[in-house]
């Protein structure tokens, strides 16, 4: 339950409210993790929040977290500068297990900051591009100004990713699509019978996306979602993240849609 | 255990047991009367026990009464379980010292006291066993709990006069202690005199009895005979027939899962104040939050773990709002966790039938009645 001190070795402002921190342990080994896992990140004296790892798992380098400044702790994290020390516990939780998609089409559906937890999974797929058939990334965000990882996105396209982007609100200068990310699902090029899909974003967006994928013919057990709940410990002891019988921090955050589709249908579970 | 090690203690013999445990460096914590309730406190003498006191418990009500006899354990569970001794309501997890940009983090040192718990009821023994499962048999166990847990000696007692809100028989957790104790007492108040049958539950408990035999005066500690055993068995059997409440647990997990949208949840929400009392008195509730505190200069920070409750709105807060903002969803979460999802998570019910949540609910909400209402009007 004790955080390890990690030093901020790099920082990037991704959008007006979202930033990426690069962290290295002040001593000891770097943090090993699998794509989809999260850590409990502390701003000392302020608090601790769960944040998914947003960097690649298969290459050495600093631990990366991409965080949206939405409240007290994330704001304190946003104010940390290079040289400062943050606390890290983990990694915790289940991963995306992208390797289950070998030989299949893999489809990533991201809403907003949800692209950050998916990024390590996309990077893993791209590091073994030949093991997968089509790779599709569907990304919806509020406005063109909120697009994350713009450079990486272009890069991914260069590596054979079909990328479709849509925004909720586009200014007149925006030539791209406007609409919900779910509208991209019917038009993306993948074979629903041989597809493994990974969905991350706000809960309504994940539910609607999963339903659209099912509509298109993907079976619920071939869809993975990453659920978000309040978390205070990350190891199933604090009780906050319970989703009926599931501890989202231990049994999740990545779960099969088949496992949670019924529960997601009830209000306020 | 063969029953040759069982003993009969007179009140003076019980005093010798307390003396012996104290001589072995145990702090004996037992029931006492304070502010009109039975509460646990360190004791040295049998005179501190609630002699001749009983209780009257019902939904939202608790009163002590004079029994008109000499019983030392003639009441049922009080508001406090033993939870706060093993799992404190506020506990330091670590502290950090800032030195320039660096922060040195030190885990809190746990130095658990040696506690001998006297008068633990069967429901509470089961609650401790549940906490063992929940807090220690996990991928990342609660080390501080485990350390405290390893430093207790348990003297259980058979319930002779169950309370008006007790339903341990329904939950299979009482009223006779069946496991999890070093010694178990049954208080006997019959014409043969005021005495206790004491049964060892562990080798350590048997050892204490051996030492007691050598130490106590002959008339204070004697071998148990068959009539004593029969009388003790009768105390438990009679108590089992006098449960104040009952809960039909048949298929209860599936019942609650299937009735996630039952109108009874709205009904209970119209009465529930979301005061969190039920979760605070429940001996199995384990949810916690953390508070980070720093001094004004920012040079030291501490993280404290504190009890939390699923009845608090903040409990399920995510940026943008709480997952469970309605009271109905919060009561449903609590009751469903206790009786249904706990089974999936930990292999047992999360309720031991102690009745505290019923007694200490200001609105007299009764989990047994709410479940019965759902069962009677199933969707
Ligand atoms: C598994 C997981 C992965 C996540 N990954 C990311 C990520 O990669 N990038 C990102 O920007 N955000 C991520 N989040 C969300 C992030 O944890 C919240 O935005 C953050 O906790 C908000 O805290 P705050 O104090 O800044 O905000 P406030 O809104 O001020 O929060 C108030 C209080 O509520 C608590 N709280 C609020 N939201 C959450 C939450 N979702 N989980 C736990 N506690 C919460 C905070 O601890 C805080 O004490 C993730 C959440 C989870 C559960
Ligand atoms: S739910 Fe109520 S009756 Fe059951 S163990 Fe908790 S306090 Fe006791
Ligand atoms: S059920 Fe009773 S004790 Fe529990 S939160 Fe509601 S009013 Fe309080």
XYZ file of C-alpha atoms and ligand atoms in Angstrom:
717
model
C 0.000 0.000 0.000
C 3.096 2.217 0.008
C 3.807 4.197 -3.183
C 7.250 4.100 -4.795
C 8.778 7.473 -5.582
C 9.084 8.090 -9.342
C 10.758 11.132 -10.822
C 9.152 13.111 -13.601
C 11.660 12.967 -16.462
C 9.453 14.399 -19.178
C 6.112 16.090 -19.630
C 3.976 16.831 -22.660
C 0.847 18.970 -22.862
C -1.345 16.978 -25.238
C -4.383 19.260 -25.321
C -5.607 22.138 -23.183
C -6.699 19.795 -20.396
C -4.712 16.634 -21.054
C -1.035 15.975 -20.446
C 1.390 13.064 -20.438
C 3.937 12.408 -17.712
C 7.074 10.296 -18.186
C 8.283 8.741 -14.963
C 11.317 6.818 -13.787
C 11.751 5.177 -10.401
C 14.152 7.093 -8.142
C 15.620 3.683 -7.318
C 15.067 0.068 -8.259
C 13.657 -1.602 -11.329
C 11.304 0.027 -13.807
C 7.681 -0.970 -13.612
C 6.703 -3.987 -15.726
C 3.111 -3.988 -16.932
C 0.830 -5.335 -19.609
C -1.296 -3.072 -21.848
C -4.564 -2.201 -20.124
C -3.190 -2.147 -16.586
C -3.253 0.952 -14.422
C -1.297 2.347 -11.506
C -2.342 4.338 -8.464
C -0.636 7.670 -9.025
C -0.033 10.006 -6.071
C 0.530 13.718 -5.907
C 2.115 13.778 -2.449
C -0.001 15.625 0.068
C -2.990 15.849 -2.284
C -4.164 12.345 -3.095
C -3.993 9.285 -5.259
C -5.946 8.293 -8.370
C -6.069 5.321 -10.736
C -4.542 6.057 -14.145
C -3.904 3.627 -16.978
C -0.467 3.251 -18.468
C -0.386 4.949 -21.884
C 3.097 3.970 -23.088
C 4.409 0.867 -24.810
C 4.908 -2.255 -22.706
C 7.400 -3.989 -24.959
C 10.115 -1.331 -25.118
C 12.229 -0.055 -22.247
C 11.686 3.546 -21.295
C 9.932 5.757 -18.802
C 6.502 4.879 -17.469
C 3.905 6.959 -19.315
C 0.560 8.185 -18.093
C -1.773 10.436 -20.035
C -4.093 12.280 -17.718
C -7.024 14.634 -18.115
C -7.105 17.420 -15.549
C -10.608 17.090 -14.116
C -10.260 17.624 -10.372
C -8.083 18.022 -7.318
C -5.596 15.190 -7.791
C -5.340 15.262 -11.565
C -4.867 19.025 -11.320
C -2.009 18.594 -8.842
C -0.479 16.011 -11.204
C -0.782 18.500 -14.062
C 1.285 21.007 -12.090
C 4.211 18.632 -11.537
C 7.297 19.610 -13.497
C 10.426 17.762 -14.576
C 12.456 16.739 -11.533
C 9.438 16.454 -9.242
C 8.635 13.182 -7.516
C 5.259 11.439 -7.756
C 4.148 8.214 -6.057
C 3.358 5.065 -8.015
C 1.729 1.831 -6.837
C 1.012 -1.086 -9.094
C 0.606 -2.025 -11.841
C -2.843 -3.356 -11.071
C -5.729 -5.019 -12.835
C -6.294 -7.065 -15.948
C -4.871 -6.320 -19.376
C -6.337 -6.211 -22.876
C -4.656 -9.520 -23.827
C -4.314 -8.386 -27.432
C -2.482 -11.601 -28.326
C -5.892 -13.312 -28.313
C -6.430 -11.424 -31.558
C -3.646 -13.219 -33.441
C -4.872 -14.159 -36.887
C -7.909 -11.929 -36.543
C -9.023 -8.428 -37.315
C -8.520 -6.204 -34.291
C -10.728 -3.183 -33.765
C -10.053 -0.446 -31.209
C -12.888 1.893 -30.326
C -11.829 4.893 -28.238
C -13.833 7.735 -26.756
C -11.940 10.804 -25.512
C -9.261 10.031 -22.927
C -10.119 6.348 -23.557
C -7.502 6.354 -26.297
C -4.778 6.553 -23.601
C -5.432 3.120 -22.033
C -5.781 1.628 -25.543
C -2.517 3.072 -26.816
C -0.234 0.360 -25.304
C -2.472 -2.274 -26.883
C -2.301 -0.624 -30.323
C 1.479 -0.328 -29.958
C 1.741 -4.009 -29.062
C -0.265 -4.985 -32.135
C 1.899 -2.776 -34.323
C 5.067 -4.328 -32.890
C 3.818 -7.675 -34.276
C 1.816 -6.293 -37.177
C 2.114 -9.508 -39.240
C 0.313 -11.594 -36.591
C -2.927 -9.696 -37.083
C -5.137 -9.174 -40.109
C -6.807 -5.782 -40.380
C -6.133 -3.262 -37.623
C -8.824 -0.636 -37.189
C -8.806 2.340 -34.801
C -12.078 4.234 -34.382
C -11.643 7.366 -32.339
C -14.246 9.853 -31.233
C -13.492 13.007 -29.317
C -15.270 16.214 -28.349
C -13.631 18.618 -30.791
C -10.630 18.691 -33.117
C -8.700 20.477 -30.347
C -9.147 17.451 -28.098
C -7.451 14.984 -30.453
C -4.818 13.048 -28.539
C -1.542 11.673 -29.884
C -2.010 13.366 -33.280
C 1.540 12.463 -34.368
C 1.137 8.828 -33.350
C -2.155 8.609 -35.200
C -0.488 9.599 -38.478
C 2.269 7.128 -37.706
C -0.186 4.317 -37.114
C -1.812 4.961 -40.473
C 1.611 4.589 -42.033
C 1.852 1.164 -40.405
C -1.324 -0.163 -41.955
C -3.942 0.967 -39.486
C -7.341 1.974 -40.788
C -8.014 5.098 -38.724
C -11.416 6.741 -38.585
C -11.838 9.856 -36.479
C -14.968 11.733 -35.574
C -15.697 14.729 -33.351
C -18.831 15.721 -31.440
C -18.534 19.347 -32.500
C -16.496 20.497 -35.497
C -15.770 24.116 -36.394
C -16.326 25.143 -40.035
C -12.620 24.554 -40.679
C -12.968 20.853 -39.711
C -13.168 18.759 -42.855
C -13.506 15.459 -41.010
C -16.470 13.557 -39.637
C -18.869 14.894 -37.041
C -20.918 12.487 -34.923
C -20.633 9.817 -32.280
C -17.925 7.179 -32.485
C -20.623 4.522 -32.740
C -21.474 5.818 -36.218
C -18.040 4.676 -37.405
C -18.655 1.041 -36.511
C -20.919 0.117 -39.448
C -18.520 1.588 -42.016
C -15.141 0.323 -40.773
C -13.443 -2.453 -42.721
C -13.399 -5.564 -40.541
C -14.928 -8.997 -40.665
C -17.163 -9.267 -37.601
C -16.867 -13.048 -37.494
C -13.089 -12.874 -37.131
C -12.748 -9.791 -34.969
C -11.530 -9.020 -31.486
C -12.647 -5.566 -30.360
C -11.297 -3.335 -27.562
C -13.452 -0.484 -26.325
C -12.502 2.286 -23.910
C -14.191 5.541 -23.034
C -17.101 6.830 -20.983
C -19.448 4.042 -19.874
C -22.370 5.042 -22.123
C -20.037 5.247 -25.087
C -18.653 1.763 -24.344
C -22.134 0.333 -24.008
C -23.389 1.898 -27.231
C -20.226 0.876 -29.069
C -20.464 -2.696 -27.829
C -24.093 -2.825 -28.909
C -23.158 -1.483 -32.355
C -20.401 -4.106 -32.636
C -22.842 -6.847 -31.683
C -25.303 -5.424 -34.203
C -22.616 -5.781 -36.837
C -22.076 -9.414 -35.882
C -19.207 -9.416 -33.373
C -20.002 -11.812 -30.538
C -20.110 -10.270 -27.024
C -17.242 -12.486 -25.859
C -15.052 -10.995 -28.597
C -15.526 -7.491 -27.224
C -13.480 -6.138 -24.308
C -14.297 -3.026 -22.344
C -12.348 -1.196 -19.630
C -14.637 -0.142 -16.817
C -14.052 2.839 -14.588
C -15.076 3.016 -10.943
C -13.915 4.975 -7.935
C -10.819 3.278 -6.523
C -8.977 3.920 -3.296
C -6.626 0.961 -3.058
C -6.322 -0.802 -6.422
C -6.105 -4.238 -4.807
C -9.704 -5.118 -3.895
C -9.534 -4.091 -0.250
C -11.242 -0.698 -0.163
C -14.530 -1.851 -1.696
C -15.141 1.302 -3.727
C -14.931 -0.183 -7.202
C -17.480 -2.932 -6.722
C -19.723 -3.643 -9.672
C -22.034 -6.145 -7.955
C -19.745 -9.197 -7.524
C -16.801 -7.723 -9.435
C -13.942 -5.731 -7.984
C -13.111 -3.625 -11.032
C -9.535 -3.087 -9.821
C -8.799 -6.828 -9.617
C -11.333 -8.562 -11.881
C -11.015 -5.640 -14.313
C -10.639 -2.965 -15.443
C -10.582 -4.915 -18.729
C -13.543 -7.287 -18.858
C -15.318 -9.258 -21.497
C -18.473 -7.494 -22.633
C -20.215 -10.867 -22.401
C -19.476 -10.854 -18.664
C -20.831 -7.367 -17.961
C -23.445 -6.667 -20.637
C -26.310 -7.632 -18.319
C -25.018 -5.582 -15.381
C -24.410 -2.543 -17.572
C -28.096 -2.655 -18.420
C -29.128 -1.812 -14.838
C -29.012 1.734 -13.545
C -26.684 2.691 -10.700
C -25.121 -0.702 -10.009
C -10.335 -32.372 21.695
C -11.331 -35.081 24.128
C -13.530 -33.614 26.777
C -11.298 -34.498 29.746
C -9.743 -31.049 29.426
C -13.114 -29.332 29.870
C -13.515 -27.547 33.164
C -16.022 -25.912 35.398
C -15.110 -22.475 36.691
C -16.863 -20.648 39.466
C -16.865 -16.839 39.271
C -13.651 -16.914 41.300
C -12.243 -19.306 38.690
C -13.153 -16.868 35.920
C -11.226 -14.249 37.884
C -8.274 -16.648 37.999
C -8.507 -17.027 34.215
C -8.412 -13.233 33.792
C -5.456 -13.051 36.208
C -3.625 -15.816 34.383
C -4.111 -14.201 30.958
C -2.929 -10.885 32.345
C 0.093 -12.586 33.883
C 0.855 -13.931 30.409
C 0.991 -10.326 29.171
C -2.418 -10.304 27.525
C -4.537 -7.171 27.820
C -7.942 -8.635 28.630
C -10.726 -6.784 26.815
C -14.254 -7.633 27.886
C -17.811 -6.347 28.087
C -18.568 -3.467 30.445
C -21.496 -1.098 30.877
C -20.955 2.452 29.674
C -23.470 5.132 28.682
C -26.338 2.681 28.787
C -24.776 0.136 26.468
C -22.505 -2.903 26.611
C -19.109 -1.798 25.295
C -15.714 -3.485 25.225
C -12.974 -2.155 27.473
C -9.814 -3.432 29.133
C -10.735 -5.206 32.355
C -8.909 -6.658 35.330
C -11.746 -7.997 37.394
C -14.989 -9.935 37.015
C -16.562 -7.065 38.964
C -16.235 -4.931 35.824
C -18.446 -7.331 33.837
C -22.150 -6.395 33.431
C -23.475 -8.467 36.337
C -27.229 -8.999 36.235
C -27.622 -6.881 33.097
C -29.642 -7.912 30.067
C -30.728 -6.009 26.972
C -33.880 -5.295 25.015
C -33.243 -4.850 21.301
C -35.599 -4.113 18.461
C -35.561 -2.182 15.192
C -34.051 1.200 16.052
C -34.046 0.534 19.780
C -31.617 -0.690 22.422
C -32.044 -0.622 26.174
C -30.331 -2.328 29.062
C -32.460 -3.995 31.708
C -31.973 -5.569 35.122
C -32.225 -9.313 34.778
C -32.776 -10.015 38.439
C -30.017 -12.614 38.487
C -26.247 -12.762 38.734
C -25.504 -13.504 35.044
C -22.294 -11.951 33.731
C -23.033 -12.630 30.038
C -26.833 -12.358 30.026
C -27.159 -9.937 27.099
C -26.502 -10.186 23.379
C -24.193 -8.156 21.160
C -23.699 -4.459 21.863
C -23.133 -1.739 19.266
C -19.417 -2.400 18.921
C -18.179 -5.588 17.495
C -14.521 -6.441 17.842
C -13.897 -4.933 14.418
C -12.391 -1.688 15.636
C -9.719 -3.552 17.639
C -8.455 -5.559 14.672
C -9.359 -3.110 11.905
C -9.224 0.407 13.377
C -11.534 3.077 12.019
C -8.501 5.255 11.300
C -5.061 3.910 10.587
C -1.822 5.415 9.277
C -0.621 3.662 6.101
C 2.616 5.562 5.506
C 4.273 8.889 5.933
C 6.505 10.774 3.547
C 9.236 13.344 4.116
C 10.003 15.844 1.417
C 13.624 16.802 0.909
C 13.965 19.204 -1.983
C 12.277 17.506 -4.922
C 12.630 14.080 -3.319
C 10.136 12.302 -1.124
C 11.120 9.461 1.211
C 8.179 7.190 1.985
C 8.105 5.115 5.172
C 5.461 2.458 5.765
C 3.661 2.785 9.105
C 5.037 0.541 11.824
C 2.442 -1.823 13.238
C 3.047 -2.794 16.829
C -0.060 -4.731 17.738
C -1.073 -5.093 21.378
C -1.565 -8.608 22.791
C -5.307 -8.695 23.297
C -7.325 -11.412 25.021
C -10.908 -10.912 23.864
C -13.319 -12.083 26.548
C -16.943 -12.835 25.771
C -16.858 -13.100 21.973
C -20.219 -14.315 20.611
C -20.457 -16.920 17.908
C -21.735 -14.428 15.307
C -18.691 -12.267 15.949
C -16.347 -15.266 15.689
C -17.791 -15.860 12.236
C -17.409 -12.164 11.435
C -13.718 -12.352 12.351
C -13.343 -15.434 10.147
C -14.964 -13.471 7.308
C -12.538 -10.588 7.818
C -9.656 -13.075 7.770
C -10.843 -14.203 4.352
C -11.544 -10.693 3.043
C -8.464 -8.952 4.407
C -5.732 -11.573 4.503
C -6.487 -14.248 1.925
C -5.983 -11.831 -0.950
C -3.347 -11.111 -3.578
C -2.293 -8.063 -1.555
C -3.238 -8.785 2.065
C -3.815 -6.179 4.763
C -0.615 -6.734 6.729
C -1.618 -4.564 9.672
C -4.823 -6.545 10.160
C -2.893 -9.796 9.912
C -0.421 -8.608 12.544
C -3.197 -7.631 14.952
C -5.078 -10.821 14.219
C -2.023 -12.914 15.101
C -1.887 -11.255 18.490
C -5.237 -12.161 19.987
C -6.426 -14.841 22.365
C -10.143 -15.526 22.039
C -12.433 -16.479 24.908
C -15.848 -17.054 23.365
C -19.157 -17.349 25.171
C -22.337 -19.204 24.253
C -25.314 -16.859 23.918
C -27.869 -17.653 26.594
C -30.306 -14.810 25.977
C -30.343 -13.722 22.317
C -31.490 -10.217 21.437
C -34.659 -9.172 19.695
C -32.818 -8.558 16.427
C -30.608 -11.679 16.406
C -30.866 -14.186 13.546
C -27.615 -16.150 13.720
C -29.549 -19.418 13.485
C -30.757 -18.414 10.006
C -27.203 -17.592 8.969
C -25.710 -20.764 10.467
C -23.362 -18.719 12.650
C -24.582 -19.342 16.205
C -25.573 -19.217 18.968
C -23.015 -21.807 20.133
C -19.363 -21.067 19.282
C -18.193 -23.779 16.905
C -14.776 -22.532 15.819
C -12.309 -19.689 15.964
C -11.774 -19.580 19.726
C -9.052 -20.587 22.158
C -11.536 -21.135 24.971
C -15.336 -21.148 24.963
C -17.457 -20.492 28.025
C -21.040 -21.436 28.704
C -22.554 -19.659 31.666
C -24.720 -21.867 33.911
C -27.133 -20.389 36.448
C -29.021 -23.373 37.719
C -29.577 -24.827 41.195
C -26.096 -26.362 41.035
C -24.752 -22.804 41.233
C -23.331 -19.975 39.148
C -20.554 -21.495 37.054
C -19.034 -21.729 33.583
C -18.298 -24.768 31.478
C -15.075 -23.966 29.666
C -13.993 -25.860 26.570
C -10.640 -25.450 24.815
C -10.662 -24.867 21.055
C -6.903 -24.809 20.475
C -3.812 -26.406 21.982
C -2.951 -22.973 23.321
C -6.348 -22.789 25.031
C -5.889 -26.273 26.522
C -2.509 -25.217 27.850
C -4.064 -22.210 29.581
C -6.623 -24.528 31.195
C -3.848 -26.823 32.431
C -2.115 -23.901 34.051
C -5.388 -22.682 35.499
C -6.011 -26.106 37.030
C -2.693 -25.914 38.823
C -3.253 -22.359 39.931
C -6.877 -21.846 40.929
C -8.376 -22.892 44.242
C -10.004 -26.354 44.111
C -13.562 -25.135 44.511
C -13.044 -22.381 41.856
C -11.887 -24.652 39.032
C -13.039 -28.260 38.812
C -13.266 -31.016 36.208
C -16.536 -30.879 34.280
C -18.987 -33.744 34.684
C -21.752 -35.040 32.455
C -24.630 -33.049 34.023
C -22.618 -29.847 33.490
C -22.177 -30.709 29.833
C -25.855 -31.480 29.402
C -26.803 -28.228 31.118
C -24.442 -26.290 28.858
C -25.825 -27.949 25.754
C -29.286 -26.971 26.896
C -28.286 -23.289 27.187
C -27.333 -23.231 23.505
C -30.349 -25.253 22.426
C -32.746 -22.955 24.289
C -31.067 -19.852 22.887
C -31.423 -21.185 19.351
C -35.178 -21.325 19.879
C -35.400 -17.700 20.972
C -34.047 -15.799 17.963
C -35.678 -12.366 17.633
C -35.587 -12.444 13.837
C -35.276 -14.965 11.006
C -34.089 -14.685 7.433
C -34.997 -17.208 4.759
C -31.652 -17.635 2.981
C -32.840 -20.234 0.488
C -31.561 -19.183 -2.949
C -30.988 -15.680 -1.612
C -28.164 -14.811 -4.002
C -30.241 -15.544 -7.059
C -33.284 -13.932 -5.455
C -31.508 -10.609 -5.012
C -29.740 -10.728 -8.379
C -33.048 -11.411 -10.098
C -34.740 -8.535 -8.269
C -32.304 -5.733 -9.018
C -35.233 -3.604 -10.162
C -37.746 -4.619 -7.491
C -39.960 -1.727 -6.255
C -39.017 -2.579 -2.650
C -35.675 -0.800 -3.140
C -37.576 2.458 -3.721
C -39.764 1.699 -0.752
C -36.808 1.284 1.594
C -35.203 4.410 0.122
C -38.211 6.443 1.266
C -37.291 5.485 4.858
C -33.491 5.212 4.762
C -31.594 8.329 5.876
C -28.300 7.130 4.350
C -26.788 7.800 7.769
C -24.239 4.924 7.416
C -24.975 3.555 10.912
C -25.682 0.064 9.591
C -22.294 -0.171 7.903
C -20.413 1.213 10.896
C -21.902 -1.292 13.354
C -21.705 -4.233 10.957
C -18.845 -6.511 12.013
C -18.093 -7.568 8.432
C -18.271 -4.232 6.584
C -14.727 -3.497 5.425
C -14.910 -0.598 2.969
C -12.396 2.163 3.509
C -11.211 5.394 2.005
C -7.936 7.268 2.323
C -7.125 10.778 3.506
C -3.890 12.416 2.516
C -2.808 15.004 5.012
C 0.154 17.331 4.696
C 1.557 19.911 7.023
C 1.434 23.567 6.024
C 4.997 23.659 4.753
C 4.380 20.600 2.587
C 7.430 18.843 4.026
C 5.587 15.870 5.530
C 2.614 14.002 4.195
C 0.698 11.106 5.640
C -1.860 8.765 4.185
C -4.542 7.571 6.574
C -6.993 4.823 5.839
C -10.452 5.463 7.292
C -13.674 3.451 7.391
C -16.028 4.446 4.621
C -19.585 3.466 3.790
C -21.370 2.571 0.572
C -24.192 4.825 1.841
C -22.031 7.917 1.273
C -22.654 9.637 -2.065
C -18.916 10.188 -2.552
C -18.251 6.483 -2.229
C -18.965 5.841 -5.901
C -17.946 9.279 -7.181
C -16.429 9.481 -10.631
C -15.600 12.690 -12.377
C -19.017 13.985 -13.371
C -21.111 12.412 -10.613
C -21.727 9.413 -8.411
C -22.503 6.023 -9.866
C -25.005 5.444 -7.045
C -26.630 8.781 -6.503
C -30.048 7.473 -5.429
C -30.525 6.120 -1.915
C -32.346 3.113 -3.355
C -29.249 2.115 -5.321
C -27.095 2.525 -2.232
C -29.317 0.405 0.014
C -29.549 -2.164 -2.780
C -25.767 -2.203 -3.073
C -25.356 -2.752 0.660
C -27.956 -5.491 1.061
C -26.984 -7.213 -2.193
C -23.334 -7.151 -1.195
C -24.009 -8.578 2.269
C -26.279 -11.375 1.163
C -25.502 -12.124 -2.480
C -22.367 -10.771 -4.180
C -20.289 -11.560 -1.062
C -20.964 -15.227 -1.786
C -19.440 -14.863 -5.262
C -16.521 -12.851 -3.947
C -15.594 -14.775 -0.819
C -17.566 -18.017 -0.722
C -19.684 -17.119 2.317
C -22.470 -14.735 3.161
C -21.319 -11.308 4.314
C -23.973 -11.337 7.034
C -23.610 -13.240 10.294
C -27.054 -12.362 11.639
C -25.851 -10.281 14.595
C -28.776 -7.881 14.153
C -26.735 -4.741 14.854
C -27.779 -3.037 11.619
C -31.429 -3.450 12.657
C -30.977 -2.273 16.252
C -28.874 0.757 15.368
C -30.834 1.955 12.326
C -32.553 5.218 13.320
C -35.319 4.366 10.867
C -35.710 0.794 12.175
C -35.000 -0.625 8.726
C -34.680 -4.382 9.013
C -32.689 -6.317 6.418
C -34.668 -9.479 7.211
C -37.956 -7.671 6.575
C -36.732 -6.008 3.372
C -35.626 -9.338 1.940
C -38.879 -10.960 3.027
C -40.795 -8.192 1.236
C -38.830 -8.838 -1.948
C -39.425 -12.564 -1.657
C -43.152 -12.128 -1.111
C -43.627 -9.902 -4.155
C -41.135 -11.332 -6.568
C -41.210 -9.862 -10.054
C -8.825 1.847 -14.072
C -8.872 3.338 -14.327
C -8.033 3.907 -15.268
C -8.051 5.266 -15.498
N -7.203 5.769 -16.426
C -7.187 7.099 -16.657
C -6.296 7.641 -17.612
O -5.514 6.927 -18.242
N -6.288 8.981 -17.786
C -7.152 9.791 -17.069
O -7.116 11.018 -17.294
N -8.022 9.304 -16.181
C -8.057 7.972 -15.945
N -8.940 7.474 -15.008
C -9.841 8.394 -14.307
C -9.131 9.108 -13.176
O -8.819 8.172 -12.159
C -10.023 10.209 -12.591
O -10.188 11.201 -13.553
C -9.429 10.815 -11.342
O -9.540 9.910 -10.283
C -10.103 12.102 -10.955
O -9.570 12.546 -9.700
P -9.487 14.063 -9.337
O -9.174 14.157 -7.885
O -8.576 14.786 -10.240
O -10.924 14.570 -9.671
P -12.235 14.919 -8.759
O -13.290 14.968 -9.713
O -11.861 16.170 -7.990
O -12.298 13.734 -7.815
C -12.771 13.851 -6.516
C -12.459 12.590 -5.812
O -13.076 11.500 -6.450
C -12.164 10.532 -6.780
N -12.384 10.110 -8.165
C -12.937 10.818 -9.150
N -12.991 10.109 -10.268
C -12.456 8.916 -9.994
C -12.223 7.738 -10.745
N -12.546 7.615 -12.002
N -11.645 6.710 -10.124
C -11.306 6.796 -8.820
N -11.518 7.874 -8.069
C -12.085 8.910 -8.655
C -10.802 11.117 -6.649
O -9.933 10.199 -6.005
C -10.981 12.328 -5.818
O -10.586 12.146 -4.490
C -8.948 6.110 -14.780
C -9.798 5.559 -13.838
C -9.771 4.192 -13.599
C -10.695 3.598 -12.583
S -25.670 -7.107 7.896
Fe -26.570 -6.574 9.910
S -27.080 -8.564 10.853
Fe -25.688 -8.982 9.138
S -23.629 -9.034 10.070
Fe -23.951 -6.909 9.342
S -24.828 -5.820 11.130
Fe -24.996 -8.017 11.574
S -30.506 1.418 6.537
Fe -30.763 2.570 8.490
S -28.723 2.563 9.437
Fe -28.438 2.002 7.257
S -28.012 3.987 6.196
Fe -30.242 3.621 6.054
S -31.113 4.742 7.845
Fe -28.886 4.498 8.259
